[in-house]
Every structure is written in structure tokens, then in C-alpha cells.
Coordinates of C-alpha atoms and ligand atoms in Angstrom, one line a residue:
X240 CA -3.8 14.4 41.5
X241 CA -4.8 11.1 39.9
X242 CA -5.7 11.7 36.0
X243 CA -8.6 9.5 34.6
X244 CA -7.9 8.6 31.0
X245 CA -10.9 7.5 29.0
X246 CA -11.3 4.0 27.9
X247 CA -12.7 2.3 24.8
X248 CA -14.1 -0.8 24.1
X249 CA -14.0 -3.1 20.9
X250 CA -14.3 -6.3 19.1
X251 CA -10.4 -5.9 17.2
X252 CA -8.2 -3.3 17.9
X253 CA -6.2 -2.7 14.3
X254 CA -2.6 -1.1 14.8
X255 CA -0.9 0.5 12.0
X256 CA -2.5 2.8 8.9
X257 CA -0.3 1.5 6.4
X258 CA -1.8 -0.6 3.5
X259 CA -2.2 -3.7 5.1
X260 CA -3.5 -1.6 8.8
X261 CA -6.0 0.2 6.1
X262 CA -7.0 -3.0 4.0
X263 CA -7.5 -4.9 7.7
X264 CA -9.7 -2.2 9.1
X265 CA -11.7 -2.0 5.9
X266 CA -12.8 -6.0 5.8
X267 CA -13.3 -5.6 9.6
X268 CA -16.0 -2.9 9.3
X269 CA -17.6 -4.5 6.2
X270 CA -18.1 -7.3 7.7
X271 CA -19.9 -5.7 11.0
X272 CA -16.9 -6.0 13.5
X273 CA -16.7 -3.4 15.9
X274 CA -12.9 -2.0 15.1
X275 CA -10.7 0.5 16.3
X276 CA -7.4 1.3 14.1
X277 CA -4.4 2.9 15.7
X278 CA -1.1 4.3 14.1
X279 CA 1.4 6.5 12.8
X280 CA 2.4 7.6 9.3
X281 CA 2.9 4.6 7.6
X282 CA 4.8 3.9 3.5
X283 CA 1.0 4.4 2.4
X284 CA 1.8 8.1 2.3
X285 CA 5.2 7.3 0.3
X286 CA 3.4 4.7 -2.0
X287 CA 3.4 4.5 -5.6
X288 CA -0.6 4.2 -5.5
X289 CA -0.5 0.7 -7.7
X290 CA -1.0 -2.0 -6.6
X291 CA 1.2 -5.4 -7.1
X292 CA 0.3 -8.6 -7.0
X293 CA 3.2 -10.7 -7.9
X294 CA 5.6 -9.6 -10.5
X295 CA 8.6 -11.7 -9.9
X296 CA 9.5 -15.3 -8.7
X297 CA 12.0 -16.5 -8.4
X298 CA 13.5 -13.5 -7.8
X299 CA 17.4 -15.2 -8.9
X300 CA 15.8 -15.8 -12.5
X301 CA 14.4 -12.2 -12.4
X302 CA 11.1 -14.5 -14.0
X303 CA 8.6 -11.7 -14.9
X304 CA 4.3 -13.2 -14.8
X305 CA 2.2 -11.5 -17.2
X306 CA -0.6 -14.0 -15.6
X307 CA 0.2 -13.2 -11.6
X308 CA -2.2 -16.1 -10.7
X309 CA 0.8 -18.7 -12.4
X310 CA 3.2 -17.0 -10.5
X311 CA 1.7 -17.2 -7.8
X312 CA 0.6 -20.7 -8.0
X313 CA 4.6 -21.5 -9.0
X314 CA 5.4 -19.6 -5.8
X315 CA 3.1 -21.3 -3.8
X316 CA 4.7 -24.6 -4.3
X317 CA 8.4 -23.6 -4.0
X318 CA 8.0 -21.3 -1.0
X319 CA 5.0 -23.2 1.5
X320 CA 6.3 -20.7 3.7
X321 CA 5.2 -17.6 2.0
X322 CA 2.4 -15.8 3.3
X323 CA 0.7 -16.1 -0.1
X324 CA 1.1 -19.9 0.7
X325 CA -1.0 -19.7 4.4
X326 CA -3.8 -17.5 2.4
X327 CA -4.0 -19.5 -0.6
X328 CA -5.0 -18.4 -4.2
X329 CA -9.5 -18.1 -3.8
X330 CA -8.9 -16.1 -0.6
X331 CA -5.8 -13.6 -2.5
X332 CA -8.6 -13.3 -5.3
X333 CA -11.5 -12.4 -3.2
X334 CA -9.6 -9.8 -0.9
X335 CA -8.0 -8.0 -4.5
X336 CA -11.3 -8.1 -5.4
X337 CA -13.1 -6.6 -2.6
X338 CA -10.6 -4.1 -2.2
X339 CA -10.5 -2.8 -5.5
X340 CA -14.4 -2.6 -5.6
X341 CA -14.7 -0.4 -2.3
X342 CA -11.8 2.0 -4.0
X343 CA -14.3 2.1 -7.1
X344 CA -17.3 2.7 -5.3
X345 CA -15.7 5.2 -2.9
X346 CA -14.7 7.2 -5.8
X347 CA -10.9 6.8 -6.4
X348 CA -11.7 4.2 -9.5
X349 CA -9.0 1.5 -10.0
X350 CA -8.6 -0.8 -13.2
X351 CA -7.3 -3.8 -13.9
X352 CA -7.6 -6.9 -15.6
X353 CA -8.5 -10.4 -13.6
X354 CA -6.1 -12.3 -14.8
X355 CA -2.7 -10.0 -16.2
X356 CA -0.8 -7.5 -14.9
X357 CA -0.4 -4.1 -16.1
X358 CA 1.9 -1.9 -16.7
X359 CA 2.2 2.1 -16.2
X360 CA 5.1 4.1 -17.5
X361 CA 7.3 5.5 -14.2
X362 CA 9.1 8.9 -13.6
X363 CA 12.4 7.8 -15.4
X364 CA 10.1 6.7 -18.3
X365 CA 10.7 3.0 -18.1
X366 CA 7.5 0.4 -17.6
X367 CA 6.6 -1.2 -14.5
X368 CA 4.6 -4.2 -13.9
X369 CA 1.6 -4.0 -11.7
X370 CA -2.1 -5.4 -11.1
X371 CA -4.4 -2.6 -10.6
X372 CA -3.4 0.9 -11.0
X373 CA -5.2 4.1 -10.9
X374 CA -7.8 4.8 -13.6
X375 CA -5.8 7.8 -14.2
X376 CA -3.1 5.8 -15.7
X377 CA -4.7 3.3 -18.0
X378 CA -5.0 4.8 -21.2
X379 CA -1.1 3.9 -21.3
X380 CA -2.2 0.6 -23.1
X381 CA -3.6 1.8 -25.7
X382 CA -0.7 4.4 -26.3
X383 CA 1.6 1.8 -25.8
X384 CA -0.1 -0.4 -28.7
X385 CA -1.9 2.1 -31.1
X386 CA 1.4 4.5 -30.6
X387 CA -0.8 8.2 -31.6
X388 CA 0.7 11.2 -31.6
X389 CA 0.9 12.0 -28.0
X390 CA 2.2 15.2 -26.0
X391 CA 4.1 14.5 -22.7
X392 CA 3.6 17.9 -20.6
X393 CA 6.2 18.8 -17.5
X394 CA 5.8 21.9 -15.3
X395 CA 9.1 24.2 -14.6
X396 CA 9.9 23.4 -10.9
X397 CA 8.6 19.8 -10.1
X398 CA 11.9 18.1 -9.7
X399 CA 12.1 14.4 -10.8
X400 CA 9.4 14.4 -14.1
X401 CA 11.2 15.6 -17.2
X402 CA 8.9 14.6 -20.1
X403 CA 12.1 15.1 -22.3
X404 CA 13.9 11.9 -20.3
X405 CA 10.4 10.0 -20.1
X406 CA 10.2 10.3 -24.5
X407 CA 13.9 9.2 -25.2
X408 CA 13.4 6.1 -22.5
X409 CA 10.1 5.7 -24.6
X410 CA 11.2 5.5 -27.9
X411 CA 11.4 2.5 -29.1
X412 CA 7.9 1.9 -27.6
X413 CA 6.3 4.9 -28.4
X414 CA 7.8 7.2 -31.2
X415 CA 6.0 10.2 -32.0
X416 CA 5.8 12.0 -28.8
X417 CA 6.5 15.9 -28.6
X418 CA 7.2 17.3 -25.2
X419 CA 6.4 20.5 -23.9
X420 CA 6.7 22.4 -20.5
X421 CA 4.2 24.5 -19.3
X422 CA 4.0 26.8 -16.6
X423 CA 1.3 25.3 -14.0
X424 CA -1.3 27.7 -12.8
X425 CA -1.0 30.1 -9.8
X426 CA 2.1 28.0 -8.8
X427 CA 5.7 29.3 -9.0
X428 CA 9.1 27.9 -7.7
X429 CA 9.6 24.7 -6.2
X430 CA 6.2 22.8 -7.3
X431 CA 5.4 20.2 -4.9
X432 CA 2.5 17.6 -6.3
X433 CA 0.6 17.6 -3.1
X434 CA 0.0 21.5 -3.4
X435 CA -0.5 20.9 -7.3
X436 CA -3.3 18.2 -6.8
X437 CA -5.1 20.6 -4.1
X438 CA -4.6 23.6 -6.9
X439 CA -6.1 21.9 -9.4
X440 CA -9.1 20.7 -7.0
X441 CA -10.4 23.9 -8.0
X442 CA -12.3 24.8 -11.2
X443 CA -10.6 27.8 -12.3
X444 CA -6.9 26.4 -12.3
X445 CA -7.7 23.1 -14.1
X446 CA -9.5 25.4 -16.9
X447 CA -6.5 27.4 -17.0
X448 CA -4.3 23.9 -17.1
X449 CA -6.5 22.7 -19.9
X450 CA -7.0 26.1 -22.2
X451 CA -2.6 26.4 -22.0
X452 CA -2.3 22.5 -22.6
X453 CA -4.8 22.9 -26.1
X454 CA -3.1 25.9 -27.0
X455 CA 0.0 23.2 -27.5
X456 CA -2.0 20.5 -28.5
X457 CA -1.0 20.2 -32.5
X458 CA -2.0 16.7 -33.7
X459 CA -1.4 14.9 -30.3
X460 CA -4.3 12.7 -29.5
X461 CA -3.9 12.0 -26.2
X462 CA -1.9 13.8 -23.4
X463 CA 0.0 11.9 -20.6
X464 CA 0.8 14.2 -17.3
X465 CA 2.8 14.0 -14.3
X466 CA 0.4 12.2 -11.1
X467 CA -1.2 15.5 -9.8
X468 CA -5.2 15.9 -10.9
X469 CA -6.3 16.4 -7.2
X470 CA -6.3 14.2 -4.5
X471 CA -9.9 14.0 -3.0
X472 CA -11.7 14.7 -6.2
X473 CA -9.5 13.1 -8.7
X474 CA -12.3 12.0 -10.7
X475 CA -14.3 15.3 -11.2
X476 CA -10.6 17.1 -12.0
X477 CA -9.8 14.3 -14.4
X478 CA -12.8 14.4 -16.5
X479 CA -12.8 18.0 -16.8
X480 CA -9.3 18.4 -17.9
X481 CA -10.2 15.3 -20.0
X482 CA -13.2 17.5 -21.5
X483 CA -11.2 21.1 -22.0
X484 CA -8.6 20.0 -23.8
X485 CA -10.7 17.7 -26.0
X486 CA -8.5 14.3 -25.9
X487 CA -7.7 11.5 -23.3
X488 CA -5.2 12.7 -20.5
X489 CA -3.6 10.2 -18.3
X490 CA -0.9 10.4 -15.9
X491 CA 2.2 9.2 -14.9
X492 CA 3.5 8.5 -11.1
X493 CA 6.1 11.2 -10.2
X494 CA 8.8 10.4 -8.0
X495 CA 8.2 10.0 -3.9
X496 CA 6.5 11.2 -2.0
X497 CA 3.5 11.1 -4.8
X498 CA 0.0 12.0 -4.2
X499 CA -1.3 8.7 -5.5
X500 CA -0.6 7.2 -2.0
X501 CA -2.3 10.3 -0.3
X502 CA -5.2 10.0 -2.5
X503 CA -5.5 6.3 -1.1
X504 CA -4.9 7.5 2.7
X505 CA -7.4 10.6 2.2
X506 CA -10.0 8.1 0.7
X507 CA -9.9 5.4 3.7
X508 CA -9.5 8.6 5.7
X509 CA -12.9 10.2 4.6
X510 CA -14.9 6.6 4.5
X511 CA -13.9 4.9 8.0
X512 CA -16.1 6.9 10.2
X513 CA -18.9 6.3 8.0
X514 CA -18.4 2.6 8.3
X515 CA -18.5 2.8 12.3
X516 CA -14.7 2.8 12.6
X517 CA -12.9 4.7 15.7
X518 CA -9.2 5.6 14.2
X519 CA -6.7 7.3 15.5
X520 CA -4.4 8.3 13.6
X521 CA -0.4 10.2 14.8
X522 CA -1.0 7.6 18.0
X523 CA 1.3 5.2 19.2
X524 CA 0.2 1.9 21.2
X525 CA 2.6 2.8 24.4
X526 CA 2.3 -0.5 26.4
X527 CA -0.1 -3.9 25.3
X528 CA -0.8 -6.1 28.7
X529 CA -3.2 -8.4 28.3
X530 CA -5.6 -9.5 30.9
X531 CA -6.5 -13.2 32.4
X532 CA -9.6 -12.8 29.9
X533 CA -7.3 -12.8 27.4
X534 CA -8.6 -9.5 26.1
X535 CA -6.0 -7.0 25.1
X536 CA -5.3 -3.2 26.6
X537 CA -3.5 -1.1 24.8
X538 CA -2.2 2.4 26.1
X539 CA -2.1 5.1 23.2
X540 CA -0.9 8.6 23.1
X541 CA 1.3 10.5 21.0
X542 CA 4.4 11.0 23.8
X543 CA 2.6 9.9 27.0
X544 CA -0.5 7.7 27.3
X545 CA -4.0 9.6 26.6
X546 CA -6.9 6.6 26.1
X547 CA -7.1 3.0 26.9
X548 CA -8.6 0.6 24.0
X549 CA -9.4 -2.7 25.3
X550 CA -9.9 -5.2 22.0
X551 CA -11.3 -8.6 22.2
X552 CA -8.9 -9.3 19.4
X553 CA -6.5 -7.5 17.5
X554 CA -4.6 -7.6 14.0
X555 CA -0.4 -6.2 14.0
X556 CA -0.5 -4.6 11.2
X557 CA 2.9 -2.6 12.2
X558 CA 5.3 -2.7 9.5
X559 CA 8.8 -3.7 9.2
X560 CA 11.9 -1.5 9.8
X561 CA 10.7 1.9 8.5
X562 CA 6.9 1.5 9.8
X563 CA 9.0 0.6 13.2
X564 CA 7.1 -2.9 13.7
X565 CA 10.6 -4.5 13.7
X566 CA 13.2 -2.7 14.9
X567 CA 17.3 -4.4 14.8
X568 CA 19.8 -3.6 17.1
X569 CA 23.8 -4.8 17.3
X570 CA 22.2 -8.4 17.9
X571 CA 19.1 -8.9 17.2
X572 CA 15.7 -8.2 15.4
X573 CA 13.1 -7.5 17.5
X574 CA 9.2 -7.2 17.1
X575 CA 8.4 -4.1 18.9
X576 CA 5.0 -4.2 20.2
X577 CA 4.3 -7.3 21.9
X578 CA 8.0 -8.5 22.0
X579 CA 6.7 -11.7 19.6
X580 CA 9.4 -14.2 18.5
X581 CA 10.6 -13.1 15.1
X582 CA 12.1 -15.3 12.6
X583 CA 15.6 -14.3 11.5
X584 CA 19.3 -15.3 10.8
X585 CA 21.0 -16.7 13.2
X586 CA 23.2 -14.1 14.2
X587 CA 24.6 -10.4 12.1
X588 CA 26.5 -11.1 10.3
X589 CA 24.2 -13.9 8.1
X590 CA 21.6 -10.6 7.2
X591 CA 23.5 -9.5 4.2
X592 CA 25.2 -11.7 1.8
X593 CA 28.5 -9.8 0.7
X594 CA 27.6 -9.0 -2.5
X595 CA 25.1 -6.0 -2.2
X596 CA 23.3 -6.7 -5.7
X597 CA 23.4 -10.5 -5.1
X598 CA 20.5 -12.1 -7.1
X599 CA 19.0 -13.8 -4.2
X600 CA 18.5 -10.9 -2.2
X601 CA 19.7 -10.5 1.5
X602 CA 18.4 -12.8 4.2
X603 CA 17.2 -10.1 6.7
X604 CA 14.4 -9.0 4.2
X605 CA 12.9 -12.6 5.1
X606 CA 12.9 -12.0 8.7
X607 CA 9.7 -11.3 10.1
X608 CA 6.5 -12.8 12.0
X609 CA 6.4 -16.5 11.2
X610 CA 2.6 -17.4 11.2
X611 CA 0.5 -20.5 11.5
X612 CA -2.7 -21.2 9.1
X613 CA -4.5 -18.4 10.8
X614 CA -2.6 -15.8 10.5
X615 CA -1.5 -16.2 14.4
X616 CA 2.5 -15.3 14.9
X617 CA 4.0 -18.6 15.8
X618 CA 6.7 -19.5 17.6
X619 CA 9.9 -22.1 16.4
X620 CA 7.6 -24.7 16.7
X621 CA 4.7 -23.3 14.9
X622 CA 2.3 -22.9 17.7
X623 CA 0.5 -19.6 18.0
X624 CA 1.7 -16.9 20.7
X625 CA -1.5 -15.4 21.4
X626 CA -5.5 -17.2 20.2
X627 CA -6.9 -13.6 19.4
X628 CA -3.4 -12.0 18.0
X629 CA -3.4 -11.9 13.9
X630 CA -0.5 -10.3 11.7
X631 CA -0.2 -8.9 8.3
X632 CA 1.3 -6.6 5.7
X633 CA 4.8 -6.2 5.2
X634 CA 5.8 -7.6 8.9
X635 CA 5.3 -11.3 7.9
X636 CA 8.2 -13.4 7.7
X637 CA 9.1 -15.8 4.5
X638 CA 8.8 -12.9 2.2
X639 CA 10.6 -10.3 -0.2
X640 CA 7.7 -7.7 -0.9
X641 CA 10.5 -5.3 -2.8
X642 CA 11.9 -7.7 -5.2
X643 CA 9.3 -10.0 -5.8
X644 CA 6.9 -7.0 -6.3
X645 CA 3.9 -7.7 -4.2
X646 CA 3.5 -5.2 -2.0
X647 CA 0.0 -4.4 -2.1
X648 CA -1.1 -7.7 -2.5
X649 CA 0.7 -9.0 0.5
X650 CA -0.8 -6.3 2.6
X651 CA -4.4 -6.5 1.2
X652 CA -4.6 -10.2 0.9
X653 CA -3.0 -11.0 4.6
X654 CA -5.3 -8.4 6.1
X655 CA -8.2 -10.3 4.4
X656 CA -6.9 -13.5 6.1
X657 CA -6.4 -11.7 9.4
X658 CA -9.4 -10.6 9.3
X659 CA -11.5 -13.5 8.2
X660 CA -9.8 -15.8 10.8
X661 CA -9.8 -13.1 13.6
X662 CA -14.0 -13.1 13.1
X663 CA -13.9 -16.5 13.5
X664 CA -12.5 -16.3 17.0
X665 CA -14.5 -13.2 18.0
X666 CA -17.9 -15.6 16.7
X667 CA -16.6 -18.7 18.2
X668 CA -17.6 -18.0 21.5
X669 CA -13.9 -17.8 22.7
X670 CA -14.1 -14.1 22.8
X671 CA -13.8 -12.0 25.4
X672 CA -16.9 -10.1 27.6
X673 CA -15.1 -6.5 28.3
Ligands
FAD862 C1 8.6 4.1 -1.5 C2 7.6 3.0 -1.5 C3 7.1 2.6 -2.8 C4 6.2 1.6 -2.8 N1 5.7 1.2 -4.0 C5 4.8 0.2 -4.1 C6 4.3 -0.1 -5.4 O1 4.6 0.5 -6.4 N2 3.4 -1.2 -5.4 C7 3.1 -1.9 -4.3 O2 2.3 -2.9 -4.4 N3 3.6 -1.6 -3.1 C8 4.5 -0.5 -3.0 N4 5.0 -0.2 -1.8 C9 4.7 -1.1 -0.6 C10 3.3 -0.8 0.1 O3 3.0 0.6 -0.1 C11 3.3 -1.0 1.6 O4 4.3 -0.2 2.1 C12 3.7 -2.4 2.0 O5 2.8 -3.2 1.4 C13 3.8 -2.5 3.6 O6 2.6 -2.0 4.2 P1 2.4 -2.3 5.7 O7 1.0 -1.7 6.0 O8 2.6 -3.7 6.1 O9 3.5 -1.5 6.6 P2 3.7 0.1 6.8 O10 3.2 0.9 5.6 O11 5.1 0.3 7.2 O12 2.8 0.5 8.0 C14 3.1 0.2 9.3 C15 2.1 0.9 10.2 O13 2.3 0.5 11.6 C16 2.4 1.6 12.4 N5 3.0 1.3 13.7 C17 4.3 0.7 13.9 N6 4.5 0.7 15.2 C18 3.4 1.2 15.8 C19 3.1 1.5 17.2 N7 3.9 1.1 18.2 N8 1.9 2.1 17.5 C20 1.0 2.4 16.5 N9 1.3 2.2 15.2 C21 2.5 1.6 14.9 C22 3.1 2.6 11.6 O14 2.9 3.9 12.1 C23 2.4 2.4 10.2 O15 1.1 3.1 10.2 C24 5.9 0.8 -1.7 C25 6.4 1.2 -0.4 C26 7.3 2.3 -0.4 C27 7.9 2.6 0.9

């Protein structure tokens, strides 16, 4: 008995949901392209929930930006070969941008500054530098410079946030802080943030949060908590925590997995069928043959194949080792998807230098798609693979996303660029008639 499985048809056929498969399928749908997105669990839902830009370069000097646009104009011209390089600065500015003004409008508000990065206090209580972080997490500058009496508060139970370590790594920057732990309502045991957020989602609990936190309040004059004011309705929980206790509250990441990333994954989540997108997300693409029209078919499923997408045009936005876009076995790195050529040492033993903390990083974190001015995965000679095949996010070759700290800003602005020249194809006439 012969199954039939259905079969769909779009303009660009987005695979991964990690930040760059999310930022991709979001500047496809504002800009009116017919998109499906297919993928598995990506680092989105291990994410910090800020976003980098570019925070070191080089990464030997350990050179910190406070202006990212200078680094990345510095990094521009010593690395041509850096994605950043093939996007170029206006088109890094206008995807930050875009992206950051769809979170705000979608109601999981971002801030940041143009032209200087941030910085939010982590888990261990040292500073990290980022670009735009969660609103939840800004009033850090002004404790940071005004220095007010402030009250850290932990909760018995939710390993890896002791308000005790944050205040003596924050001394020197911040004296005057009192710590106190609080039990955290209708929770006992092992707290995990994810079922803290949801608690506090609802009215009751975060009034009980906020009449326990005042009770402690003394002369503190603002409050800093550990990352859990609900996930979908951050803003509403914020505010009225804000309001109880009677002075500003922000938060502070906790360690992984934290719900800032979740809160980004529910909110692209909850938007993308409004916008016209088809997602499927827990599905694999199984098998990718392309026709003589040079349209695409993918076969997804979870284990076996269950529907057929046939794309015009589609963006890899698949990850590296832990997304499972590359995968390396005792010889080789390989791209897993489409079997595309993928820059990397010459042989095994050149992916790691010998000394594991070396300055310069290891060469396998380089490897990756090599791509021409479009965004197209090129071969040794430069030449594009496929005409309607784009690539971004963490994938991309010429890169160190973890110790130059641009994570985000890799993803988002590459999927801009994917996506900007992948509508130029479908509108050029070259595309496809499914
Ligand atoms: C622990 C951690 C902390 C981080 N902290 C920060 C931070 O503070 N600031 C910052 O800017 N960035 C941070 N990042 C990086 C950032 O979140 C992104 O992970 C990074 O930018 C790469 O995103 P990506 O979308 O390219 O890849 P991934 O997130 O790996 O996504 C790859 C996607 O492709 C899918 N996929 C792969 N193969 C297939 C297939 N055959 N079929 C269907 N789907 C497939 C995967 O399922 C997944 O959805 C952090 C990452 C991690 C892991």
C-alpha cells in the first residue's frame, strides 16, 4: 500500500530555528516572501538572551570595542574574509536594527544604544559586554554609575545564582549591596527558571514575590533578580513586581539553560503564523534533491519522512557542530545537509593548536561554509554551489563567534544578507514555477 505524503509549496524554504534560522525567516516574511522554516532545537533555547555585536578583535590582543562599529570596521579590513566583511557595515546596521524593533514591537522590549555596547552583570557576578540586551537588565547602568543601595535577592534551590558570590565579585563596582534569600512562591526543592517564569506569569505569585521582597527592602533603591519574570508576558510581570515593591527591579541572566533564550523562541514562536509563516518545528530535512528547475525538495519528518516542501529557494541556516549542520568524523568535516564543500584544515591533526588556551584560538572554529558576495556557499575557487542556495548563522566559515563575541550579530546580520540576496533571485525572474 503506497502512502501519499502531502506536499508544500514555497518561495524559500528556511532550515534551522536557531537565531540566525529565526532572524532569516523573520526578514523573509516582512518582506512578503512566501517562507516555510524547518528544524530542531537549536542554542536559541540555551542562549543568554543578549545579543553581541562584536566585542573582541583581534582576539590574540583580547582588544575589547566600547564603539562595536570601530571594531568592526578594524575587523573588516584585517579579516576580508569574515562574514561581517561580505555583509558590510549599512547592511549589519539595518538588520540589528530591524530586528531589535520587531522584538520591541512584539512585546519582549530590547534596549540598546546605536553606537556602544553594553554591559549586564552575569551569574558569577562579573560584567559582560554586549549590544542589546533585555529591557529587564538595563537599569544595571545606572547602578553601576550612581552605585544606590541595592538588594540582590536569590531563591533557596536555584543552583548557579548566589547573590552572596554576585556582591563580593561586585564590590569594587558596586559597594553597598545587601543580599537576601527568599523563599519563592508556591515553589519548593529544586527551582528550575523555566517553571519560576511560568509561576510568576500569574498574578497572585508575583504579588506574593513583591509583598516578601518589600518586607526586606530597608533603604535599597533598586532590586536586581535572578532572569525569571515570566516568559511570554515578561513585560506585564515586570512592571507589576516593578510597582509592588515600589523601586526598579532588574534582572540578571542565570546560568544555562536560561529562560531569556526561551522567551526569544516563544516570541518568534507566537508571531510567525501571524506573519504567513508555515514552521515546523522538532523536524528534520531527511533528503534535499533538487530538480532540473533547479527548485529544491526537501523530505521532513521527525524519524521517517512525513511532508514534502518544495522551495524556490532556500537559506541553511543549520548550525555548526552542536546544531548538527557540520558534523567531523576521524577525517574530515562535513556539511550535513546538502554535502556542500566546507572550508577547513588540511587534515586532523591542524584543528587544534597544542596549547588548549592558545590566544589565537583553534583553527577548526574557522571551518565552515565559505561564501561568495551573496551569501551563496562557494567552492575553493569561490564560485557558488547552488544560484538559489544562501547560508547564515553560526555555520559560516572565516569566523570565531565565541571569542570574538558576536553571536547574535553574526546570525541576525547574515540572515539579513541571505535574505536580501535570496529575494533578489526569487524577483529576478530566475526563480522557479513549482
Ligand atoms: C550556551 C550558549 C550561550 C550563548 N550566549 C550568547 C550570548 O550571550 N550572546 C550572543 O550573541 N550569542 C550567544 N550564543 C550564540 C547564539 O545564541 C547562536 O547560537 C549562534 O549565533 C548560532 O546560531 P545558529 O542559528 O547559526 O545555529 P544553531 O542555534 O545551532 O541552530 C541550528 C539549527 O539548525 C537546525 N538543523 C541542523 N540540521 C538540521 C536538519 N538536518 N534538519 C532540520 N534542521 C536542522 C538545528 O535543529 C537548529 O535549529 C550562545 C550560544 C550558546 C550555545
Amino acid at each position: 500500500m503506497s502512502t501519499t505524503r502531502p506536499e508544500i509549496h514555497c518561495e524559500l524554504l528556511v532550515i534551522g530555528t536557531g537565531m540566525a534560522g529565526m532572524a532569516a525567516t523573520l526578514f523573509a516574511a516582512r518582506r512578503g516572501i512566501d517562507t516555510v522554516q524547518v528544524g530542531m532545537t537549536g542554542e536559541i533555547n540555551f542562549a543568554s538572551g543578549l545579543l553581541d555585536l562584536l566585542g573582541v578583535h583581534p582576539v590574540a590582543a583580547g582588544q575589547t570595542w566600547t564603539n562595536p562599529w570601530e571594531g568592526i570596521r578594524q575587523l573588516i579590513a584585517d579579516q576580508p574574509l569574515h562574514p561581517y566583511a561580505r555583509i558590510g557595515i549599512d547592511a549589519i546596521q539595518a538588520a540589528m536594527a530591524e530586528f531589535i524593533d520587531f522584538l520591541n514591537d512584539a512585546g519582549l522590549p530590547y534596549r540598546y544604544e546605536p553606537r556602544k555596547n553594553a554591559r549586564v552583570i552575569t551569574p558569577v557576578g562579573t560584567l559582560k559586554t554586549t549590544y542589546a540586551r533585555p529591557a529587564t537588565m538595563a537599569a544595571v547602568d545606572r547602578a553601576l554609575a550612581e552605585n544606590p543601595p541595592g538588594l540582590l535577592v536569590d531563591f533557596p534551590g536555584l543552583k548557579g545564582f548566589s547573590a552572596r558570590q554576585i556582591r563580593a565579585a561586585l564590590e569594587a563596582q558596586w559597594p553597598g549591596l545587601r543580599v537576601v534569600r527568599l523563599p519563592f512562591p508556591g515553589l519548593e526543592g529544586e527551582l528550575q527558571p523555566e517553571r519560576m517564569g511560568r509561576r510568576l506569569e500569574v498574578p497572585a505569585a508575583r504579588q506574593q514575590l513583591a509583598d516578601t521582597i518589600r518586607a526586606h527592602l530597608g533603604d535599597a533603591r533598586i532590586v536586581g533578580l535572578p532572569a525569571v519574570l515570566g516568559i511570554a508576558r515578561t513585560p506585564q510581570v515586570w512592571a507589576d513586581i516593578q510597582k509592588a515593591v515600589g523601586v526598579p527591579v532588574f534582572e540578571i541572566p542565570t546560568m544555562l539553560p536560561s529562560i531569556t533564550g526561551l522567551r526569544l523562541r516563544e516570541c518568534f514562536e507566537q508571531h510567525f503564523p501571524q506573519m504567513g509563516v508555515k514552521s515546523h518545528y522538532q523536524k528534520k530535512i531527511l533528503a534535499m534533491p533538487r530538480r532540473l528547475d533547479q527548485s529544491f525538495i526537501a523530505s521532513v519528518g521527525g524519524k521517517s519522512h512525513e511532508l514534502s516542501v518544495r522551495a524556490k529557494a532556500v537559506v541553511l541556516a543549520s548550525g555548526r557542530f552542536f546544531g548538527q549542520g557540520l558534523h567531523a568524523d576521524r577525517h574530515a568535516i562535513r556539511e550535513t545537509i546538502f554535502n556542500l564543500p566546507v572550508y577547513q584544515p588540511a587534515d586532523r591533526s591542524r584543528w587544534h593548536r597544542k596549547a588548549l588556551f592558545h590566544k589565537d584560538g583553534h583553527p577548526i572554529h574557522h571551518a565552515g561554509l565559505a561564501v561568495d558576495n551573496r551569501m551563496r556557499p562557494a567552492d575553493t575557487t569561490g564560485r557558488f554551489v547552488y544560484p538559489n542556495l544562501f547560508a547564515a548563522g553560526s555555520i559560516l566559515a572565516h569566523q570565531d563567534w565565541i571569542r570574538q563575541k558576536c553571536g547574535c550579530g553574526l546570525a541576525i546580520a547574515s540572515a539579513y544578507a541571505a535574505v536580501r540576496a535570496g529575494r533578489d533571485w526569487l524577483r529576478s525572474g530566475r526563480s522557479t514555477q513549482p
